[in-house]
């Protein structure tokens, strides 16, 4: 069974100290354990560049480049940042802009600042005709509003935490929905319901490693190979085999990221 982890932070500092062999070993082990495709996610300029380097080091690894809402205060000029991203995204292994969006959970970054970067990166996606990965934490209404402002831009809501109704609305707008390890948590009633309403051709899976480690490893260091637990849980919830979920999420991800 081959799996596609559409969202992992394999360059995270935790792997250098907590995983034997560090990032490179983590990726090569994941690939040999059947996670044949991984998109490594940027959250700032620096690790967006690292994502591209990793993508060139490993077949099956691709890069996402973008500024996470929690990182927007690191920069002085949004236009300079956009220009740098535009250059980076010319790379053949940079397949998506992300992760971008809004995080209202921690109130340490002003919402207006988050909104400026979100909108500028949506404009860039429109200009470059590239998909986006949205980080939406407790900001469902404002994220949905931004999506509607850019009908030409398509993307995915990663580690989806919205309602089944919101999932259906996004699907209608042409978007994809990605589920992480949170769907395996016992008390995750809403994501479990949401994953049942997403049509087969819009479903993606991810780990968000090193975060959101799925059951039965909840609380531990997450890694791409654990995407199999999310795959299994979704299969159970939808009443199909895990092989079927692996196959459709692989096809969907290749289509979404325009990978041959
Ligand atoms: Zn992430």
PDB file of C-alpha atoms and ligand atoms in Angstrom:
ATOM      1  CA  UNK A   1       0.000   0.000   0.000  1.00  0.00           C
ATOM      2  CA  UNK A   2       1.484   3.338  -1.092  1.00  0.00           C
ATOM      3  CA  UNK A   3       0.541   6.542   0.704  1.00  0.00           C
ATOM      4  CA  UNK A   4       0.862  10.274   0.030  1.00  0.00           C
ATOM      5  CA  UNK A   5       1.464  12.492   3.091  1.00  0.00           C
ATOM      6  CA  UNK A   6       0.354  15.899   1.794  1.00  0.00           C
ATOM      7  CA  UNK A   7       1.570  17.897   4.795  1.00  0.00           C
ATOM      8  CA  UNK A   8       4.690  17.255   6.879  1.00  0.00           C
ATOM      9  CA  UNK A   9       7.411  19.378   8.460  1.00  0.00           C
ATOM     10  CA  UNK A  10      10.296  16.914   8.095  1.00  0.00           C
ATOM     11  CA  UNK A  11      12.876  19.655   8.653  1.00  0.00           C
ATOM     12  CA  UNK A  12      11.463  20.425  12.115  1.00  0.00           C
ATOM     13  CA  UNK A  13      14.207  20.841  14.730  1.00  0.00           C
ATOM     14  CA  UNK A  14      12.721  18.067  16.875  1.00  0.00           C
ATOM     15  CA  UNK A  15      13.885  15.409  14.400  1.00  0.00           C
ATOM     16  CA  UNK A  16      17.508  16.498  14.785  1.00  0.00           C
ATOM     17  CA  UNK A  17      17.428  15.611  18.473  1.00  0.00           C
ATOM     18  CA  UNK A  18      14.557  13.118  18.847  1.00  0.00           C
ATOM     19  CA  UNK A  19      14.855  10.970  15.695  1.00  0.00           C
ATOM     20  CA  UNK A  20      17.934   8.874  15.116  1.00  0.00           C
ATOM     21  CA  UNK A  21      19.597  10.032  11.914  1.00  0.00           C
ATOM     22  CA  UNK A  22      17.557  13.241  11.797  1.00  0.00           C
ATOM     23  CA  UNK A  23      15.544  14.602   8.883  1.00  0.00           C
ATOM     24  CA  UNK A  24      17.258  12.691   6.059  1.00  0.00           C
ATOM     25  CA  UNK A  25      16.822   9.354   7.808  1.00  0.00           C
ATOM     26  CA  UNK A  26      13.209  10.213   8.669  1.00  0.00           C
ATOM     27  CA  UNK A  27      12.437  10.829   5.000  1.00  0.00           C
ATOM     28  CA  UNK A  28      14.258   7.774   3.648  1.00  0.00           C
ATOM     29  CA  UNK A  29      12.605   5.536   6.281  1.00  0.00           C
ATOM     30  CA  UNK A  30       9.172   6.988   5.474  1.00  0.00           C
ATOM     31  CA  UNK A  31       9.643   6.295   1.777  1.00  0.00           C
ATOM     32  CA  UNK A  32      10.792   2.730   2.380  1.00  0.00           C
ATOM     33  CA  UNK A  33       7.796   2.193   4.686  1.00  0.00           C
ATOM     34  CA  UNK A  34       5.433   3.015   1.827  1.00  0.00           C
ATOM     35  CA  UNK A  35       4.914   6.760   2.116  1.00  0.00           C
ATOM     36  CA  UNK A  36       6.193   7.242  -1.405  1.00  0.00           C
ATOM     37  CA  UNK A  37       5.150  10.897  -1.674  1.00  0.00           C
ATOM     38  CA  UNK A  38       5.540  13.716   0.863  1.00  0.00           C
ATOM     39  CA  UNK A  39       4.988  17.458   0.550  1.00  0.00           C
ATOM     40  CA  UNK A  40       7.324  19.231   2.961  1.00  0.00           C
ATOM     41  CA  UNK A  41       5.728  22.416   4.207  1.00  0.00           C
ATOM     42  CA  UNK A  42       7.249  25.867   4.522  1.00  0.00           C
ATOM     43  CA  UNK A  43       6.091  28.255   7.222  1.00  0.00           C
ATOM     44  CA  UNK A  44       8.664  31.021   6.663  1.00  0.00           C
ATOM     45  CA  UNK A  45      11.197  31.999   3.972  1.00  0.00           C
ATOM     46  CA  UNK A  46      13.991  30.017   5.549  1.00  0.00           C
ATOM     47  CA  UNK A  47      12.235  26.669   5.814  1.00  0.00           C
ATOM     48  CA  UNK A  48      10.533  27.178   2.449  1.00  0.00           C
ATOM     49  CA  UNK A  49      14.056  27.161   1.006  1.00  0.00           C
ATOM     50  CA  UNK A  50      14.908  24.065   3.051  1.00  0.00           C
ATOM     51  CA  UNK A  51      11.781  22.365   1.664  1.00  0.00           C
ATOM     52  CA  UNK A  52      13.042  22.922  -1.872  1.00  0.00           C
ATOM     53  CA  UNK A  53      16.458  21.499  -0.936  1.00  0.00           C
ATOM     54  CA  UNK A  54      14.839  18.380   0.551  1.00  0.00           C
ATOM     55  CA  UNK A  55      12.657  17.999  -2.528  1.00  0.00           C
ATOM     56  CA  UNK A  56      15.763  17.909  -4.699  1.00  0.00           C
ATOM     57  CA  UNK A  57      17.451  15.410  -2.427  1.00  0.00           C
ATOM     58  CA  UNK A  58      14.616  12.835  -2.494  1.00  0.00           C
ATOM     59  CA  UNK A  59      12.420  11.524  -5.316  1.00  0.00           C
ATOM     60  CA  UNK A  60       8.828  11.688  -4.127  1.00  0.00           C
ATOM     61  CA  UNK A  61       9.394  14.725  -1.910  1.00  0.00           C
ATOM     62  CA  UNK A  62       7.911  18.045  -3.027  1.00  0.00           C
ATOM     63  CA  UNK A  63       8.036  21.529  -1.567  1.00  0.00           C
ATOM     64  CA  UNK A  64       5.427  23.966  -0.326  1.00  0.00           C
ATOM     65  CA  UNK A  65       6.582  27.568   0.085  1.00  0.00           C
ATOM     66  CA  UNK A  66       4.740  30.180   2.094  1.00  0.00           C
ATOM     67  CA  UNK A  67       4.413  32.251   5.232  1.00  0.00           C
ATOM     68  CA  UNK A  68       2.374  30.819   8.128  1.00  0.00           C
ATOM     69  CA  UNK A  69       0.149  33.349   9.963  1.00  0.00           C
ATOM     70  CA  UNK A  70       2.231  32.931  13.135  1.00  0.00           C
ATOM     71  CA  UNK A  71       5.385  33.957  11.245  1.00  0.00           C
ATOM     72  CA  UNK A  72       4.258  37.191   9.608  1.00  0.00           C
ATOM     73  CA  UNK A  73       5.810  39.502  12.211  1.00  0.00           C
ATOM     74  CA  UNK A  74       9.319  38.257  11.281  1.00  0.00           C
ATOM     75  CA  UNK A  75       9.397  40.483   8.201  1.00  0.00           C
ATOM     76  CA  UNK A  76       9.455  44.201   7.501  1.00  0.00           C
ATOM     77  CA  UNK A  77       8.122  44.325   3.968  1.00  0.00           C
ATOM     78  CA  UNK A  78       5.380  42.060   2.676  1.00  0.00           C
ATOM     79  CA  UNK A  79       6.270  42.996  -0.907  1.00  0.00           C
ATOM     80  CA  UNK A  80       9.886  41.846  -0.444  1.00  0.00           C
ATOM     81  CA  UNK A  81       8.632  38.558   0.992  1.00  0.00           C
ATOM     82  CA  UNK A  82       6.252  38.026  -1.928  1.00  0.00           C
ATOM     83  CA  UNK A  83       9.076  38.725  -4.393  1.00  0.00           C
ATOM     84  CA  UNK A  84      11.259  36.108  -2.689  1.00  0.00           C
ATOM     85  CA  UNK A  85       8.436  33.568  -2.699  1.00  0.00           C
ATOM     86  CA  UNK A  86       7.781  34.261  -6.389  1.00  0.00           C
ATOM     87  CA  UNK A  87      11.416  33.437  -7.188  1.00  0.00           C
ATOM     88  CA  UNK A  88      11.395  30.272  -5.056  1.00  0.00           C
ATOM     89  CA  UNK A  89       8.174  29.026  -6.612  1.00  0.00           C
ATOM     90  CA  UNK A  90       9.822  28.909 -10.039  1.00  0.00           C
ATOM     91  CA  UNK A  91      11.529  25.731  -8.853  1.00  0.00           C
ATOM     92  CA  UNK A  92      10.138  22.632 -10.578  1.00  0.00           C
ATOM     93  CA  UNK A  93       9.674  20.829  -7.250  1.00  0.00           C
ATOM     94  CA  UNK A  94       7.786  23.695  -5.590  1.00  0.00           C
ATOM     95  CA  UNK A  95       4.199  22.583  -6.186  1.00  0.00           C
ATOM     96  CA  UNK A  96       2.028  24.675  -3.862  1.00  0.00           C
ATOM     97  CA  UNK A  97       1.882  27.903  -1.842  1.00  0.00           C
ATOM     98  CA  UNK A  98       1.564  27.285   1.900  1.00  0.00           C
ATOM     99  CA  UNK A  99       0.977  27.082   4.544  1.00  0.00           C
ATOM    100  CA  UNK A 100      -0.933  30.353   4.605  1.00  0.00           C
ATOM    101  CA  UNK A 101      -4.060  31.473   6.404  1.00  0.00           C
ATOM    102  CA  UNK A 102      -5.281  32.606   9.794  1.00  0.00           C
ATOM    103  CA  UNK A 103      -4.655  31.430  13.349  1.00  0.00           C
ATOM    104  CA  UNK A 104      -6.924  32.959  15.967  1.00  0.00           C
ATOM    105  CA  UNK A 105      -6.018  30.420  18.656  1.00  0.00           C
ATOM    106  CA  UNK A 106      -3.007  32.266  20.026  1.00  0.00           C
ATOM    107  CA  UNK A 107      -3.721  35.973  20.127  1.00  0.00           C
ATOM    108  CA  UNK A 108      -0.062  37.034  19.713  1.00  0.00           C
ATOM    109  CA  UNK A 109      -0.144  38.095  16.056  1.00  0.00           C
ATOM    110  CA  UNK A 110      -2.619  40.881  15.184  1.00  0.00           C
ATOM    111  CA  UNK A 111      -5.345  39.621  12.869  1.00  0.00           C
ATOM    112  CA  UNK A 112      -4.822  42.521  10.457  1.00  0.00           C
ATOM    113  CA  UNK A 113      -1.173  41.496   9.959  1.00  0.00           C
ATOM    114  CA  UNK A 114      -2.179  37.868   9.351  1.00  0.00           C
ATOM    115  CA  UNK A 115      -4.824  39.021   6.887  1.00  0.00           C
ATOM    116  CA  UNK A 116      -2.356  41.110   4.834  1.00  0.00           C
ATOM    117  CA  UNK A 117      -0.019  38.126   4.292  1.00  0.00           C
ATOM    118  CA  UNK A 118      -2.916  35.780   3.619  1.00  0.00           C
ATOM    119  CA  UNK A 119      -4.369  38.065   0.950  1.00  0.00           C
ATOM    120  CA  UNK A 120      -1.001  38.836  -0.700  1.00  0.00           C
ATOM    121  CA  UNK A 121      -0.217  35.117  -0.944  1.00  0.00           C
ATOM    122  CA  UNK A 122      -3.659  34.421  -2.437  1.00  0.00           C
ATOM    123  CA  UNK A 123      -2.893  37.108  -5.031  1.00  0.00           C
ATOM    124  CA  UNK A 124       0.404  35.368  -5.758  1.00  0.00           C
ATOM    125  CA  UNK A 125      -1.407  32.043  -6.190  1.00  0.00           C
ATOM    126  CA  UNK A 126      -3.748  33.686  -8.681  1.00  0.00           C
ATOM    127  CA  UNK A 127      -0.834  35.252 -10.561  1.00  0.00           C
ATOM    128  CA  UNK A 128       1.156  31.992 -10.718  1.00  0.00           C
ATOM    129  CA  UNK A 129      -1.907  29.747 -11.170  1.00  0.00           C
ATOM    130  CA  UNK A 130      -0.801  27.579  -8.240  1.00  0.00           C
ATOM    131  CA  UNK A 131      -2.841  25.831  -5.534  1.00  0.00           C
ATOM    132  CA  UNK A 132      -2.640  26.868  -1.871  1.00  0.00           C
ATOM    133  CA  UNK A 133      -2.604  25.099   1.496  1.00  0.00           C
ATOM    134  CA  UNK A 134      -4.721  26.876   4.097  1.00  0.00           C
ATOM    135  CA  UNK A 135      -4.057  26.811   7.832  1.00  0.00           C
ATOM    136  CA  UNK A 136      -7.359  27.708   9.497  1.00  0.00           C
ATOM    137  CA  UNK A 137      -7.342  27.618  13.267  1.00  0.00           C
ATOM    138  CA  UNK A 138     -10.490  28.966  14.886  1.00  0.00           C
ATOM    139  CA  UNK A 139     -10.874  31.342  11.925  1.00  0.00           C
ATOM    140  CA  UNK A 140     -13.404  29.478   9.765  1.00  0.00           C
ATOM    141  CA  UNK A 141     -15.537  32.487   8.818  1.00  0.00           C
ATOM    142  CA  UNK A 142     -12.674  34.757   7.770  1.00  0.00           C
ATOM    143  CA  UNK A 143     -10.890  31.958   5.872  1.00  0.00           C
ATOM    144  CA  UNK A 144     -14.044  31.128   3.947  1.00  0.00           C
ATOM    145  CA  UNK A 145     -14.515  34.803   3.118  1.00  0.00           C
ATOM    146  CA  UNK A 146     -10.967  34.976   1.699  1.00  0.00           C
ATOM    147  CA  UNK A 147     -11.551  31.852  -0.396  1.00  0.00           C
ATOM    148  CA  UNK A 148     -14.664  33.439  -1.892  1.00  0.00           C
ATOM    149  CA  UNK A 149     -12.746  36.615  -2.692  1.00  0.00           C
ATOM    150  CA  UNK A 150     -10.442  34.596  -4.987  1.00  0.00           C
ATOM    151  CA  UNK A 151     -12.655  32.307  -7.081  1.00  0.00           C
ATOM    152  CA  UNK A 152      -9.751  31.628  -9.471  1.00  0.00           C
ATOM    153  CA  UNK A 153      -7.613  30.157  -6.667  1.00  0.00           C
ATOM    154  CA  UNK A 154      -8.137  26.561  -5.581  1.00  0.00           C
ATOM    155  CA  UNK A 155      -6.580  24.842  -2.615  1.00  0.00           C
ATOM    156  CA  UNK A 156      -6.913  22.603   0.374  1.00  0.00           C
ATOM    157  CA  UNK A 157      -7.864  23.212   3.996  1.00  0.00           C
ATOM    158  CA  UNK A 158      -5.248  21.224   5.892  1.00  0.00           C
ATOM    159  CA  UNK A 159      -5.976  19.301   9.084  1.00  0.00           C
ATOM    160  CA  UNK A 160      -9.595  20.242   8.545  1.00  0.00           C
ATOM    161  CA  UNK A 161     -11.381  21.247  11.741  1.00  0.00           C
ATOM    162  CA  UNK A 162     -14.570  22.774  10.349  1.00  0.00           C
ATOM    163  CA  UNK A 163     -18.100  21.386  10.249  1.00  0.00           C
ATOM    164  CA  UNK A 164     -19.499  18.967   7.644  1.00  0.00           C
ATOM    165  CA  UNK A 165     -21.457  21.959   6.259  1.00  0.00           C
ATOM    166  CA  UNK A 166     -18.255  23.965   5.795  1.00  0.00           C
ATOM    167  CA  UNK A 167     -16.573  20.982   4.099  1.00  0.00           C
ATOM    168  CA  UNK A 168     -19.492  20.700   1.672  1.00  0.00           C
ATOM    169  CA  UNK A 169     -19.367  24.413   0.934  1.00  0.00           C
ATOM    170  CA  UNK A 170     -15.636  24.260   0.158  1.00  0.00           C
ATOM    171  CA  UNK A 171     -16.128  21.239  -2.088  1.00  0.00           C
ATOM    172  CA  UNK A 172     -18.800  23.167  -3.984  1.00  0.00           C
ATOM    173  CA  UNK A 173     -16.256  25.956  -4.496  1.00  0.00           C
ATOM    174  CA  UNK A 174     -13.834  23.434  -6.029  1.00  0.00           C
ATOM    175  CA  UNK A 175     -11.608  22.948  -2.980  1.00  0.00           C
ATOM    176  CA  UNK A 176     -10.051  19.852  -1.409  1.00  0.00           C
ATOM    177  CA  UNK A 177     -10.216  18.799   2.249  1.00  0.00           C
ATOM    178  CA  UNK A 178      -7.305  17.181   4.084  1.00  0.00           C
ATOM    179  CA  UNK A 179      -7.563  15.206   7.314  1.00  0.00           C
ATOM    180  CA  UNK A 180      -4.742  14.651   9.799  1.00  0.00           C
ATOM    181  CA  UNK A 181      -4.270  12.480  12.878  1.00  0.00           C
ATOM    182  CA  UNK A 182      -6.913  14.514  14.721  1.00  0.00           C
ATOM    183  CA  UNK A 183      -9.575  12.426  12.959  1.00  0.00           C
ATOM    184  CA  UNK A 184      -8.300   9.386  14.915  1.00  0.00           C
ATOM    185  CA  UNK A 185      -8.838  11.043  18.302  1.00  0.00           C
ATOM    186  CA  UNK A 186     -11.656   9.499  20.296  1.00  0.00           C
ATOM    187  CA  UNK A 187     -13.366  12.827  21.044  1.00  0.00           C
ATOM    188  CA  UNK A 188     -13.035  14.170  17.463  1.00  0.00           C
ATOM    189  CA  UNK A 189     -16.739  14.012  16.706  1.00  0.00           C
ATOM    190  CA  UNK A 190     -16.840  16.885  14.202  1.00  0.00           C
ATOM    191  CA  UNK A 191     -13.865  15.859  11.988  1.00  0.00           C
ATOM    192  CA  UNK A 192     -15.201  12.295  11.950  1.00  0.00           C
ATOM    193  CA  UNK A 193     -18.536  13.590  10.650  1.00  0.00           C
ATOM    194  CA  UNK A 194     -16.860  15.963   8.182  1.00  0.00           C
ATOM    195  CA  UNK A 195     -14.724  13.231   6.640  1.00  0.00           C
ATOM    196  CA  UNK A 196     -17.856  11.292   5.718  1.00  0.00           C
ATOM    197  CA  UNK A 197     -19.334  14.070   3.564  1.00  0.00           C
ATOM    198  CA  UNK A 198     -16.255  14.823   1.420  1.00  0.00           C
ATOM    199  CA  UNK A 199     -16.608  13.300  -2.077  1.00  0.00           C
ATOM    200  CA  UNK A 200     -13.994  10.654  -2.956  1.00  0.00           C
ATOM    201  CA  UNK A 201     -12.298  12.900  -5.503  1.00  0.00           C
ATOM    202  CA  UNK A 202     -11.645  15.741  -3.004  1.00  0.00           C
ATOM    203  CA  UNK A 203     -10.187  13.869  -0.076  1.00  0.00           C
ATOM    204  CA  UNK A 204      -6.532  14.200   1.010  1.00  0.00           C
ATOM    205  CA  UNK A 205      -4.622  12.819   4.002  1.00  0.00           C
ATOM    206  CA  UNK A 206      -1.657  14.167   5.941  1.00  0.00           C
ATOM    207  CA  UNK A 207       0.278  13.910   9.201  1.00  0.00           C
ATOM    208  CA  UNK A 208       1.301  17.540   9.931  1.00  0.00           C
ATOM    209  CA  UNK A 209       4.306  15.787  11.500  1.00  0.00           C
ATOM    210  CA  UNK A 210       5.859  16.382  14.004  1.00  0.00           C
ATOM    211  CA  UNK A 211       2.515  17.651  15.354  1.00  0.00           C
ATOM    212  CA  UNK A 212      -0.891  15.953  15.801  1.00  0.00           C
ATOM    213  CA  UNK A 213       0.362  12.421  16.292  1.00  0.00           C
ATOM    214  CA  UNK A 214      -2.517   9.997  15.645  1.00  0.00           C
ATOM    215  CA  UNK A 215      -3.917   7.311  17.926  1.00  0.00           C
ATOM    216  CA  UNK A 216      -2.361   4.890  19.006  1.00  0.00           C
ATOM    217  CA  UNK A 217       0.722   7.121  19.287  1.00  0.00           C
ATOM    218  CA  UNK A 218      -1.060  10.270  20.435  1.00  0.00           C
ATOM    219  CA  UNK A 219       1.298  12.650  22.260  1.00  0.00           C
ATOM    220  CA  UNK A 220       4.440  11.151  20.716  1.00  0.00           C
ATOM    221  CA  UNK A 221       6.638  12.535  17.946  1.00  0.00           C
ATOM    222  CA  UNK A 222       4.634  12.238  14.718  1.00  0.00           C
ATOM    223  CA  UNK A 223       6.161  11.076  11.411  1.00  0.00           C
ATOM    224  CA  UNK A 224       4.993  10.554   7.829  1.00  0.00           C
ATOM    225  CA  UNK A 225       4.675   6.755   8.199  1.00  0.00           C
ATOM    226  CA  UNK A 226       1.862   7.349  10.715  1.00  0.00           C
ATOM    227  CA  UNK A 227      -0.357   8.665   7.918  1.00  0.00           C
ATOM    228  CA  UNK A 228      -1.487   5.026   7.694  1.00  0.00           C
ATOM    229  CA  UNK A 229      -3.470   5.441  10.933  1.00  0.00           C
ATOM    230  CA  UNK A 230      -5.404   8.378   9.478  1.00  0.00           C
ATOM    231  CA  UNK A 231      -5.957   6.388   6.280  1.00  0.00           C
ATOM    232  CA  UNK A 232      -7.351   3.451   8.288  1.00  0.00           C
ATOM    233  CA  UNK A 233      -9.638   5.592  10.416  1.00  0.00           C
ATOM    234  CA  UNK A 234     -11.094   7.349   7.369  1.00  0.00           C
ATOM    235  CA  UNK A 235     -11.611   3.981   5.689  1.00  0.00           C
ATOM    236  CA  UNK A 236     -13.521   2.732   8.747  1.00  0.00           C
ATOM    237  CA  UNK A 237     -15.637   5.885   8.942  1.00  0.00           C
ATOM    238  CA  UNK A 238     -16.511   5.721   5.248  1.00  0.00           C
ATOM    239  CA  UNK A 239     -17.030   1.960   5.246  1.00  0.00           C
ATOM    240  CA  UNK A 240     -14.403   1.160   2.604  1.00  0.00           C
ATOM    241  CA  UNK A 241     -10.993  -0.546   2.695  1.00  0.00           C
ATOM    242  CA  UNK A 242      -7.811   1.281   3.639  1.00  0.00           C
ATOM    243  CA  UNK A 243      -6.367   0.260   0.269  1.00  0.00           C
ATOM    244  CA  UNK A 244      -9.221   2.159  -1.412  1.00  0.00           C
ATOM    245  CA  UNK A 245      -8.528   5.314   0.656  1.00  0.00           C
ATOM    246  CA  UNK A 246      -4.784   4.998  -0.057  1.00  0.00           C
ATOM    247  CA  UNK A 247      -5.484   4.743  -3.789  1.00  0.00           C
ATOM    248  CA  UNK A 248      -7.938   7.645  -4.072  1.00  0.00           C
ATOM    249  CA  UNK A 249      -5.926   9.989  -1.846  1.00  0.00           C
ATOM    250  CA  UNK A 250      -2.814   9.217  -3.936  1.00  0.00           C
ATOM    251  CA  UNK A 251      -4.681  10.008  -7.160  1.00  0.00           C
ATOM    252  CA  UNK A 252      -6.233  13.151  -5.665  1.00  0.00           C
ATOM    253  CA  UNK A 253      -2.910  14.463  -4.356  1.00  0.00           C
ATOM    254  CA  UNK A 254      -1.163  13.904  -7.693  1.00  0.00           C
ATOM    255  CA  UNK A 255      -3.958  15.775  -9.469  1.00  0.00           C
ATOM    256  CA  UNK A 256      -4.023  18.567  -6.866  1.00  0.00           C
ATOM    257  CA  UNK A 257      -0.244  19.161  -6.898  1.00  0.00           C
ATOM    258  CA  UNK A 258      -0.010  18.478 -10.665  1.00  0.00           C
ATOM    259  CA  UNK A 259       2.509  15.655 -10.151  1.00  0.00           C
ATOM    260  CA  UNK A 260       2.969  13.109 -12.940  1.00  0.00           C
TER     261      UNK A 260
HETATM  262 ZN1  LIG B   1       1.603  22.388   9.259  1.00  0.00          ZN
END
